[in-house]
XYZ file of C-alpha atoms in Angstrom:
660
model
C 120.642 85.097 122.929
C 117.062 86.241 122.392
C 114.434 85.231 124.916
C 110.675 84.873 124.192
C 111.333 86.141 120.672
C 113.264 84.520 117.862
C 115.125 87.591 116.627
C 114.102 86.997 113.005
C 111.363 88.084 110.615
C 110.353 86.885 107.166
C 110.238 89.433 104.343
C 108.141 88.122 101.448
C 107.877 89.943 98.109
C 105.035 88.350 96.146
C 105.768 90.392 93.002
C 109.321 89.091 92.691
C 108.759 85.768 94.420
C 111.553 86.652 96.824
C 111.847 85.491 100.463
C 114.360 86.809 102.989
C 115.036 85.870 106.598
C 116.161 89.077 108.293
C 117.258 89.861 111.864
C 114.806 91.967 113.848
C 115.875 95.335 115.262
C 116.513 95.137 119.060
C 115.919 98.892 119.335
C 112.466 98.500 117.778
C 111.667 95.709 120.243
C 112.763 97.912 123.140
C 110.520 100.753 121.965
C 107.434 98.775 120.900
C 107.863 95.164 122.207
C 105.835 93.197 119.589
C 102.404 92.626 118.049
C 100.731 95.726 116.659
C 103.356 98.033 118.207
C 106.203 96.756 116.046
C 103.827 96.411 113.065
C 102.860 100.087 113.379
C 106.536 101.089 113.511
C 107.239 99.120 110.316
C 104.242 100.655 108.524
C 105.345 104.131 109.616
C 108.825 103.594 108.192
C 107.881 101.852 104.956
C 104.364 102.864 103.890
C 104.161 106.656 103.457
C 100.786 108.438 103.102
C 100.933 108.489 99.302
C 100.826 104.667 99.189
C 97.268 103.501 98.536
C 95.829 100.412 100.279
C 95.730 98.420 97.014
C 99.243 99.427 96.000
C 101.839 96.641 95.837
C 103.868 98.818 98.230
C 101.265 98.443 100.991
C 102.340 95.884 103.564
C 100.374 93.084 105.193
C 102.024 92.129 108.481
C 101.375 89.056 110.623
C 103.061 89.850 113.944
C 103.169 87.541 116.970
C 102.710 89.040 120.404
C 105.944 89.233 122.388
C 104.857 86.540 124.869
C 103.172 84.225 122.325
C 104.589 80.719 122.498
C 105.929 81.136 126.039
C 104.508 79.158 128.999
C 102.286 82.130 129.936
C 98.646 80.921 129.696
C 96.540 82.664 127.061
C 99.497 84.309 125.293
C 98.720 83.217 121.740
C 97.475 86.161 119.705
C 98.540 87.191 116.208
C 98.167 90.821 115.142
C 97.450 91.454 111.454
C 98.130 95.022 110.307
C 97.872 96.983 107.073
C 96.375 100.148 105.567
C 92.594 99.832 105.301
C 90.891 99.939 101.920
C 87.792 101.435 103.544
C 89.289 104.189 105.685
C 92.813 104.638 104.239
C 94.019 104.474 107.850
C 96.072 101.900 109.717
C 93.985 98.912 110.705
C 94.956 96.040 112.952
C 93.001 93.043 114.118
C 94.063 90.203 116.382
C 93.114 86.562 116.266
C 93.627 83.902 118.898
C 94.363 80.245 118.349
C 97.655 78.567 117.506
C 99.211 80.529 114.640
C 101.480 82.930 116.579
C 103.047 80.227 118.819
C 103.611 78.014 115.760
C 105.270 80.924 113.933
C 107.584 81.487 116.907
C 108.521 77.813 117.028
C 109.292 77.985 113.299
C 111.826 80.701 114.115
C 110.041 83.967 113.230
C 108.473 86.833 115.165
C 106.547 88.189 112.202
C 105.909 87.887 108.464
C 106.002 91.075 106.380
C 104.334 90.714 102.976
C 104.632 93.195 100.111
C 103.928 93.111 96.395
C 101.261 91.157 94.519
C 101.197 87.748 92.930
C 99.740 87.436 89.432
C 98.242 84.076 90.389
C 96.796 82.664 93.591
C 99.532 81.381 95.926
C 100.069 80.274 99.499
C 103.097 80.676 101.756
C 104.504 77.506 103.345
C 106.738 78.022 106.383
C 108.373 74.940 107.894
C 111.220 76.063 110.132
C 114.018 77.185 107.765
C 112.171 75.969 104.668
C 109.956 78.743 103.283
C 108.252 78.557 99.883
C 105.707 80.446 97.801
C 103.476 77.690 96.402
C 100.768 77.494 93.745
C 97.272 77.701 95.242
C 95.153 77.276 92.117
C 93.695 74.075 93.599
C 92.524 76.089 96.618
C 90.608 78.692 94.626
C 87.005 78.938 95.776
C 87.639 76.802 98.842
C 86.421 77.817 102.285
C 88.806 78.392 105.178
C 88.077 74.995 106.714
C 88.453 73.239 103.355
C 91.730 75.054 102.706
C 93.115 74.073 106.109
C 92.141 70.420 105.622
C 93.601 70.287 102.092
C 96.907 71.864 103.135
C 97.340 69.596 106.143
C 96.816 66.582 103.915
C 99.018 67.978 101.155
C 101.823 68.859 103.579
C 101.374 65.545 105.432
C 101.168 67.089 108.875
C 97.955 67.511 110.927
C 99.676 70.093 113.155
C 100.172 72.673 110.399
C 98.531 75.966 111.415
C 96.788 77.935 108.673
C 95.561 81.512 108.288
C 93.501 81.840 105.131
C 90.860 83.765 103.230
C 87.689 82.332 101.734
C 86.034 83.135 98.417
C 85.128 86.631 99.692
C 88.786 87.489 100.143
C 89.661 86.072 96.733
C 86.990 88.330 95.221
C 88.400 91.348 97.096
C 85.270 91.923 99.141
C 85.722 94.704 101.716
C 83.978 92.669 104.424
C 86.328 89.688 103.980
C 88.041 88.208 107.027
C 91.211 86.181 107.538
C 90.204 82.898 109.159
C 92.245 80.731 111.489
C 90.776 77.678 113.215
C 88.274 79.043 115.717
C 89.138 82.718 115.276
C 89.538 85.406 112.622
C 90.984 88.837 111.839
C 88.306 91.241 110.698
C 88.168 94.999 109.928
C 88.662 94.463 106.194
C 92.063 92.764 106.272
C 90.888 89.839 104.148
C 90.513 92.111 101.116
C 94.176 93.183 101.417
C 95.295 89.544 101.534
C 93.119 88.724 98.530
C 94.378 91.763 96.627
C 97.908 90.455 97.039
C 96.903 87.081 95.584
C 97.728 85.300 98.824
C 95.254 82.541 99.680
C 96.869 81.288 102.870
C 99.884 81.097 105.140
C 100.634 77.611 106.450
C 103.204 77.283 109.240
C 104.813 74.410 111.143
C 107.512 74.953 113.735
C 109.650 72.492 115.681
C 112.264 74.789 117.243
C 112.625 75.639 120.904
C 111.891 79.122 122.212
C 114.297 80.478 124.799
C 113.051 81.755 128.180
C 115.182 84.096 130.314
C 114.277 82.703 133.755
C 112.423 79.445 133.043
C 112.174 78.022 136.569
C 110.599 81.165 138.008
C 108.324 81.630 135.009
C 107.050 78.033 135.039
C 106.299 78.238 138.753
C 104.293 81.427 138.223
C 102.521 80.055 135.135
C 101.475 76.808 136.831
C 99.705 78.873 139.479
C 98.205 81.185 136.850
C 96.832 78.255 134.870
C 94.837 77.111 137.869
C 93.707 80.643 138.719
C 92.402 81.179 135.184
C 90.640 77.813 135.133
C 88.861 78.598 138.416
C 88.020 82.231 137.589
C 84.336 82.435 136.555
C 84.720 86.006 135.290
C 87.264 85.405 132.528
C 87.043 83.735 129.157
C 84.240 84.340 126.673
C 81.214 84.545 128.924
C 79.008 85.538 126.001
C 79.151 82.032 124.561
C 78.153 80.528 127.888
C 75.293 82.825 128.836
C 71.724 81.685 128.371
C 70.054 85.051 128.991
C 70.942 87.415 126.162
C 68.286 90.021 126.889
C 70.784 92.834 127.517
C 72.669 92.262 124.273
C 69.504 92.058 122.196
C 68.127 95.258 123.705
C 71.356 97.238 123.392
C 72.898 96.008 120.145
C 70.422 97.167 117.507
C 71.166 96.768 113.829
C 68.826 99.544 112.860
C 67.119 102.601 114.273
C 65.494 102.125 117.687
C 61.984 102.628 116.372
C 62.279 99.526 114.231
C 63.328 97.224 117.051
C 60.839 94.826 118.546
C 60.430 95.435 122.273
C 60.684 92.373 124.475
C 62.158 90.416 121.575
C 64.244 88.117 123.728
C 62.670 85.193 125.548
C 64.381 82.186 127.121
C 62.682 80.011 124.502
C 64.379 82.004 121.751
C 67.744 80.803 122.994
C 66.715 77.257 122.172
C 65.888 78.181 118.572
C 69.467 78.833 117.495
C 69.870 75.213 116.636
C 69.301 73.848 113.149
C 66.810 71.013 112.708
C 66.278 69.231 109.398
C 63.659 66.562 108.752
C 63.725 64.385 105.674
C 61.884 61.317 104.556
C 63.886 58.257 103.614
C 62.286 55.554 101.478
C 63.467 51.981 101.769
C 62.198 48.476 100.962
C 61.935 45.343 103.032
C 60.697 41.832 102.421
C 57.248 41.175 103.826
C 56.717 37.504 104.687
C 52.943 37.793 104.764
C 52.587 39.189 101.235
C 55.747 37.487 99.963
C 56.904 40.668 98.204
C 59.047 43.789 98.750
C 57.131 46.603 100.426
C 57.964 50.294 100.585
C 58.944 51.642 104.012
C 58.931 55.387 104.727
C 60.872 56.773 107.692
C 61.250 60.347 108.941
C 64.890 61.079 109.779
C 65.694 64.090 111.965
C 69.108 65.778 111.973
C 69.872 68.453 114.566
C 72.835 70.653 115.360
C 74.753 69.367 118.356
C 77.515 70.707 120.543
C 80.458 68.362 120.031
C 82.886 69.894 122.497
C 84.341 73.089 123.847
C 87.813 73.933 122.648
C 90.438 76.407 123.786
C 93.374 78.231 122.259
C 97.064 77.431 122.639
C 98.019 76.997 126.307
C 94.719 78.256 127.720
C 92.503 76.383 130.198
C 89.297 78.038 129.024
C 87.128 76.405 126.336
C 85.652 79.599 124.865
C 85.131 78.204 121.382
C 82.490 75.619 120.601
C 82.598 72.894 117.966
C 79.186 72.108 116.503
C 78.011 69.448 114.115
C 75.329 70.628 111.693
C 72.966 68.715 109.414
C 74.604 67.658 106.180
C 77.804 66.446 107.865
C 79.009 70.008 108.359
C 81.236 71.115 111.213
C 81.226 74.672 112.518
C 83.547 76.435 114.955
C 81.514 78.894 116.991
C 84.035 81.703 117.329
C 84.427 84.150 120.146
C 81.435 86.529 120.068
C 80.037 85.180 116.801
C 76.869 83.735 118.300
C 75.839 87.273 119.089
C 77.376 88.623 115.940
C 76.979 91.791 117.965
C 73.524 91.719 116.520
C 71.003 89.309 117.837
C 69.046 92.453 117.514
C 65.318 92.587 117.337
C 64.783 93.398 113.691
C 61.326 92.151 112.790
C 61.106 88.453 113.502
C 64.700 87.652 112.586
C 66.075 84.705 114.460
C 69.599 83.907 113.340
C 70.717 80.309 113.488
C 73.854 78.332 112.935
C 73.147 78.051 109.216
C 73.713 81.808 108.900
C 76.856 81.773 111.026
C 78.219 78.767 109.136
C 77.652 80.530 105.816
C 79.577 83.611 106.944
C 82.515 81.505 108.045
C 82.289 79.396 104.886
C 82.527 82.470 102.635
C 85.169 84.099 104.858
C 83.067 87.137 105.779
C 83.341 89.203 108.948
C 80.245 88.698 111.100
C 80.248 92.248 112.490
C 80.528 93.859 109.074
C 77.863 91.642 107.513
C 75.404 92.423 110.292
C 75.764 96.106 109.468
C 75.489 95.418 105.754
C 72.320 93.367 106.150
C 70.711 96.150 108.201
C 71.724 98.619 105.485
C 70.084 96.496 102.764
C 66.923 96.019 104.813
C 66.676 99.747 105.504
C 67.137 100.656 101.827
C 64.579 98.065 100.787
C 61.983 99.378 103.249
C 62.694 102.969 102.190
C 62.142 102.088 98.529
C 65.722 102.940 97.563
C 66.283 99.285 96.703
C 63.556 97.860 94.465
C 62.811 94.382 93.178
C 65.079 95.040 90.222
C 67.998 95.617 92.604
C 67.146 92.506 94.600
C 65.654 89.980 92.181
C 64.169 86.901 93.858
C 64.740 88.463 97.290
C 63.341 85.911 99.792
C 60.504 86.857 102.100
C 61.905 85.239 105.250
C 64.734 86.970 107.188
C 67.151 84.025 107.236
C 66.641 83.489 103.523
C 67.348 87.165 102.929
C 70.523 87.035 104.995
C 71.822 84.006 103.086
C 70.884 85.743 99.812
C 72.947 88.817 100.710
C 75.892 86.712 101.859
C 76.071 84.845 98.562
C 75.651 87.975 96.434
C 78.368 89.881 98.314
C 80.884 87.039 98.592
C 80.654 86.323 94.867
C 80.172 89.968 93.794
C 76.972 89.082 91.986
C 74.450 91.765 91.032
C 73.948 94.305 93.802
C 76.566 92.369 95.774
C 79.285 93.854 93.564
C 78.412 97.331 94.882
C 77.876 96.250 98.492
C 81.233 94.472 98.455
C 82.954 97.859 98.181
C 82.036 98.662 101.798
C 79.124 100.580 103.328
C 80.323 104.123 102.698
C 81.543 103.432 99.190
C 78.372 101.513 98.330
C 76.126 104.279 99.656
C 77.967 106.802 97.474
C 77.411 104.672 94.373
C 73.762 103.954 95.180
C 72.845 107.578 95.939
C 69.153 108.417 96.472
C 69.831 109.275 100.102
C 71.463 105.935 100.926
C 74.203 107.767 102.859
C 71.725 108.492 105.664
C 71.505 104.773 106.454
C 75.245 104.230 106.933
C 76.188 103.615 110.561
C 79.849 103.326 111.362
C 82.942 105.146 112.549
C 85.754 106.229 110.237
C 84.073 104.389 107.344
C 84.254 101.140 109.290
C 81.332 99.094 110.620
C 81.318 99.306 114.417
C 79.511 97.446 117.161
C 76.206 99.374 117.409
C 76.055 99.647 121.189
C 73.084 101.816 122.099
C 72.781 103.582 125.449
C 69.509 104.815 126.910
C 71.283 107.942 128.152
C 74.495 109.696 127.226
C 77.697 107.873 128.115
C 80.585 110.195 127.369
C 83.330 107.681 128.041
C 81.734 105.462 125.372
C 81.500 108.461 123.074
C 85.265 108.991 123.370
C 86.040 105.303 122.841
C 83.826 105.215 119.750
C 84.800 108.548 118.266
C 88.502 108.884 119.057
C 89.592 105.253 119.268
C 91.999 104.045 116.610
C 91.143 100.375 117.107
C 88.063 100.676 114.824
C 86.189 98.444 117.270
C 84.974 99.620 120.670
C 85.281 96.133 122.144
C 89.048 96.545 121.619
C 89.041 99.729 123.730
C 86.500 99.188 126.516
C 86.512 96.725 129.361
C 89.091 97.543 132.026
C 86.699 99.984 133.701
C 83.036 98.896 134.155
C 80.580 100.287 131.616
C 77.818 100.781 134.169
C 77.749 101.589 137.906
C 76.751 99.009 140.500
C 73.626 100.445 142.183
C 74.264 98.965 145.635
C 77.061 100.674 147.580
C 78.051 97.526 149.470
C 78.348 95.579 146.224
C 80.523 98.374 144.820
C 82.782 98.173 147.855
C 83.091 94.413 147.433
C 83.981 94.887 143.756
C 86.659 97.469 144.538
C 88.150 95.354 147.323
C 89.424 92.746 144.824
C 90.053 95.190 141.958
C 93.844 94.854 141.910
C 94.166 96.165 138.370
C 92.897 99.712 138.973
C 94.794 102.773 140.235
C 93.472 104.123 143.544
C 91.772 107.187 142.048
C 89.857 104.925 139.652
C 88.588 102.909 142.586
C 87.420 106.101 144.275
C 85.653 107.287 141.116
C 83.883 103.962 140.808
C 82.870 103.907 144.494
C 81.198 107.311 144.118
C 79.547 106.510 140.766
C 75.777 106.363 141.077
C 73.275 105.307 138.359
C 72.435 108.090 135.872
C 75.452 110.059 137.111
C 78.164 111.358 134.756
C 81.856 111.420 135.559
C 83.685 114.706 135.438
C 84.985 115.490 131.962
C 88.589 115.027 133.066
C 87.837 111.683 134.746
C 86.061 110.358 131.629
C 89.076 111.273 129.478
C 91.505 109.560 131.858
C 89.348 106.421 132.138
C 89.323 106.089 128.351
C 93.089 106.590 128.195
C 93.569 103.826 130.776
C 91.214 101.462 128.926
C 93.192 102.039 125.736
C 96.569 101.529 127.398
C 95.482 98.170 128.800
C 94.336 96.932 125.386
C 97.541 98.148 123.739
C 99.519 96.198 126.361
C 97.588 93.034 125.521
C 98.068 93.527 121.785
C 101.839 93.985 121.945
C 102.259 91.041 124.310
C 99.789 88.680 122.610
C 97.602 88.292 125.706
C 93.943 87.386 125.164
C 91.778 90.348 126.320
C 89.183 87.914 127.663
C 91.749 87.161 130.369
C 92.824 90.761 130.724
C 91.721 94.154 129.403
C 88.126 93.224 128.515
C 87.513 91.373 131.761
C 88.181 94.111 134.327
C 84.540 95.126 134.169
C 83.381 91.665 135.245
C 84.182 90.841 138.848
C 87.094 93.267 139.002
C 89.683 90.489 139.094
C 91.132 89.712 135.655
C 94.106 87.314 135.704
C 96.295 89.855 133.855
C 96.625 93.602 134.259
C 99.204 96.384 134.138
C 100.374 95.606 137.673
C 101.396 91.973 137.095
C 102.237 91.787 133.379
C 105.640 93.551 133.698
C 106.993 90.778 135.957
C 105.921 88.126 133.439
C 107.593 90.061 130.626
C 110.813 90.248 132.623
C 110.800 86.543 133.500
C 110.145 85.539 129.879
C 112.343 88.023 127.996
C 114.966 89.247 130.437
C 113.850 92.818 129.714
C 113.638 94.727 132.974
C 110.196 96.296 132.968
C 107.980 97.839 135.613
C 104.405 99.172 135.559
C 105.469 102.651 134.482
C 107.610 101.183 131.705
C 104.825 99.029 130.252
C 102.389 101.946 130.437
C 104.922 104.146 128.638
C 105.338 101.618 125.806
C 101.567 101.148 125.453
C 101.045 104.908 125.184
C 104.001 105.270 122.800
C 102.325 102.836 120.421
C 99.029 104.707 120.745
C 100.761 107.987 119.849
C 102.566 106.394 116.908
C 99.366 105.004 115.411
C 97.562 108.333 115.834
C 100.485 110.143 114.167
C 100.514 107.655 111.294
C 96.790 108.158 110.743
C 97.151 111.943 111.012
C 99.661 111.721 108.195
C 96.998 109.918 106.156
C 94.451 112.679 106.765
C 92.691 111.841 110.037
C 91.432 114.960 111.813
C 89.032 116.025 114.545
C 86.075 115.918 112.151
C 86.643 112.157 111.822
C 86.283 111.633 115.579
C 82.512 111.224 115.436
C 79.996 108.426 115.715
C 76.468 107.575 114.489
C 73.852 110.086 115.614
C 71.209 107.634 116.797
C 73.271 105.688 119.340
C 71.580 107.614 122.112
C 68.737 110.064 122.266
C 68.928 113.805 123.003
C 72.625 114.099 122.247
C 74.420 117.134 123.653
C 77.002 117.789 120.942
C 78.518 120.709 122.862
C 79.202 118.413 125.825
C 80.661 115.798 123.493
C 83.091 118.353 122.100
C 84.101 119.386 125.613
C 84.923 115.763 126.357
C 86.880 115.542 123.126
C 88.860 118.647 124.127
C 89.649 117.111 127.523
C 90.679 113.804 125.944
C 92.936 115.558 123.412
C 94.507 117.525 126.259
C 95.053 114.346 128.321
C 96.649 112.626 125.312
C 98.799 115.638 124.441
C 97.252 116.360 121.046
C 96.476 119.527 119.140
C 92.918 120.809 118.720
C 92.816 118.789 115.477
C 93.754 115.574 117.257
C 97.398 115.378 116.136
C 100.056 114.453 118.734
C 102.139 117.537 119.491
C 105.875 117.752 118.987
C 106.391 117.746 122.754
C 104.190 114.660 123.160
C 105.974 112.705 120.447
C 109.437 113.673 121.652
C 108.512 112.743 125.215
C 107.295 109.353 123.974
C 110.614 108.620 122.275
C 109.156 109.394 118.836
C 111.214 112.457 117.915
C 111.751 111.022 114.420
C 107.974 110.965 113.960
C 107.542 114.594 115.058
C 110.215 115.699 112.571
C 108.335 114.031 109.707
C 105.016 115.621 110.732
C 106.712 119.006 110.924
C 108.270 118.516 107.487
C 104.806 117.724 106.132
C 103.386 120.894 107.696
C 101.121 119.034 110.128
C 102.934 120.395 113.178
C 104.772 123.607 113.913
C 107.758 124.045 116.167
C 105.577 125.618 118.857
């Protein structure tokens, strides 16, 4: 009997309209566990480098984390994986919520989608009943509208839906896959739209087996309380009132164009939306004995309705807001910042802008970068009034203008919808100089006042395409006061001893040794890979080590939970080995698709006075720590040692590795 997993996957061929329920491979589970690890293994086996992202042979995989659906609090993430249209490399993005547990309870660990439908369809999964259904009535609908329509149509309010909006239907590169209060970004919505798949709706009523239920429930009951009481886990960004650091360090554009001192406490109150309108009515006036006109000013304001959490999690990271016009908006994790409450002119984003992005099904991070790109080109004279007819004068109006043009591929939006790098190439006139991203993907534009070489490695060499999915287990900045550092380290159960010593000796403005920086980055990555294969929310784990030093989950306690849930005997060394195996596999897959050292770079302006020679020394040290060649390809010895001998043989056959 399988524990914590169902032992089955769905194989869906949209070209043929064929659906198969197939047993999963126990060997693959043993090597990669679940989530993006198993997804990467499937893509390696079935999508060779000659398969283009928009080919029917490209796969779109929805893979539940191994622990999703178990009693373990916060284990609810779904990993979506494919080959990126923008970079031609493997891309994976995780979303929280309820989809992965529901998929498990329906009897499936993952859904593997290939082919293309000639018309818009949705996939309906209800335990053993699985159908490809017509979705013509959903065309042009937003994610929230689609979810509401399907729940009504399927006569079940508990149906969980992952869907694209109009941007995905129009194959916009910045399209996201939306689910409740979360989304999968990094350009995966365009792959779903290219396949003609509007949505996946799932409802499950089956039990999920647990290897040692009594022990696991006892541990999870205690964990639930610990997480609830822990002030340093969950999405703190949505709860903070002082966003000065994020505004100062997350610039959309070059530093010289930022407004100094942009953030004020009063600005935080201006995110709300306030609409005034005059209503005209009539009432009988006894004195004049006739109907008289009555004018009344009615004010509608955005209001916080409630906080809401994900499946089996005591934190309420997501916020439900009511907006004027009877609209409801789910404030997703991080989206209030959009990684860009940056001081560009007098721009003050509000919930209207965020609602519009969610309504169209557009990735907030990517659209922030795109808006900055348009603004820069407009100021530089590369974009003229003919390119942007009727371009509003106010910043919010401009943002909404760009959103509509891109989502519907209207006018200049048709070019911008191809992605930043592709759009810049079509525009020409020096537009390439204004592209800021890594590996042709829009990244969080974190700007440091001085060089931070660990961040350089996470940006440049990371395969997650998003630094927030690499950083976090080790603090980004030192604590100036030695006694405070000692207090931090005292409760830092997650870190190896040498990491604690490095942190204790870390003074402001001081750099780590090159070797230490490389090892810190490798540890950060391993922790995130563990979360992604298990389905653990990083806001309870890998991203929270830097805050308070006491995340509920870490490499030292996760193996016991895995063993209790699955029956797989696993220790710290074993989980670390699997995490690093998946990292090596993804790097090898991308190397086969052309990734090389020259691609491990990042935007020039992210800090001043860059020392490129020192950056390359750090890259050398990181490659050496990871066991890669000078070009950043895992060596034969590294792959064989990671249990990936079959991968090394393929790379050798392709001439990417030698026998030495």
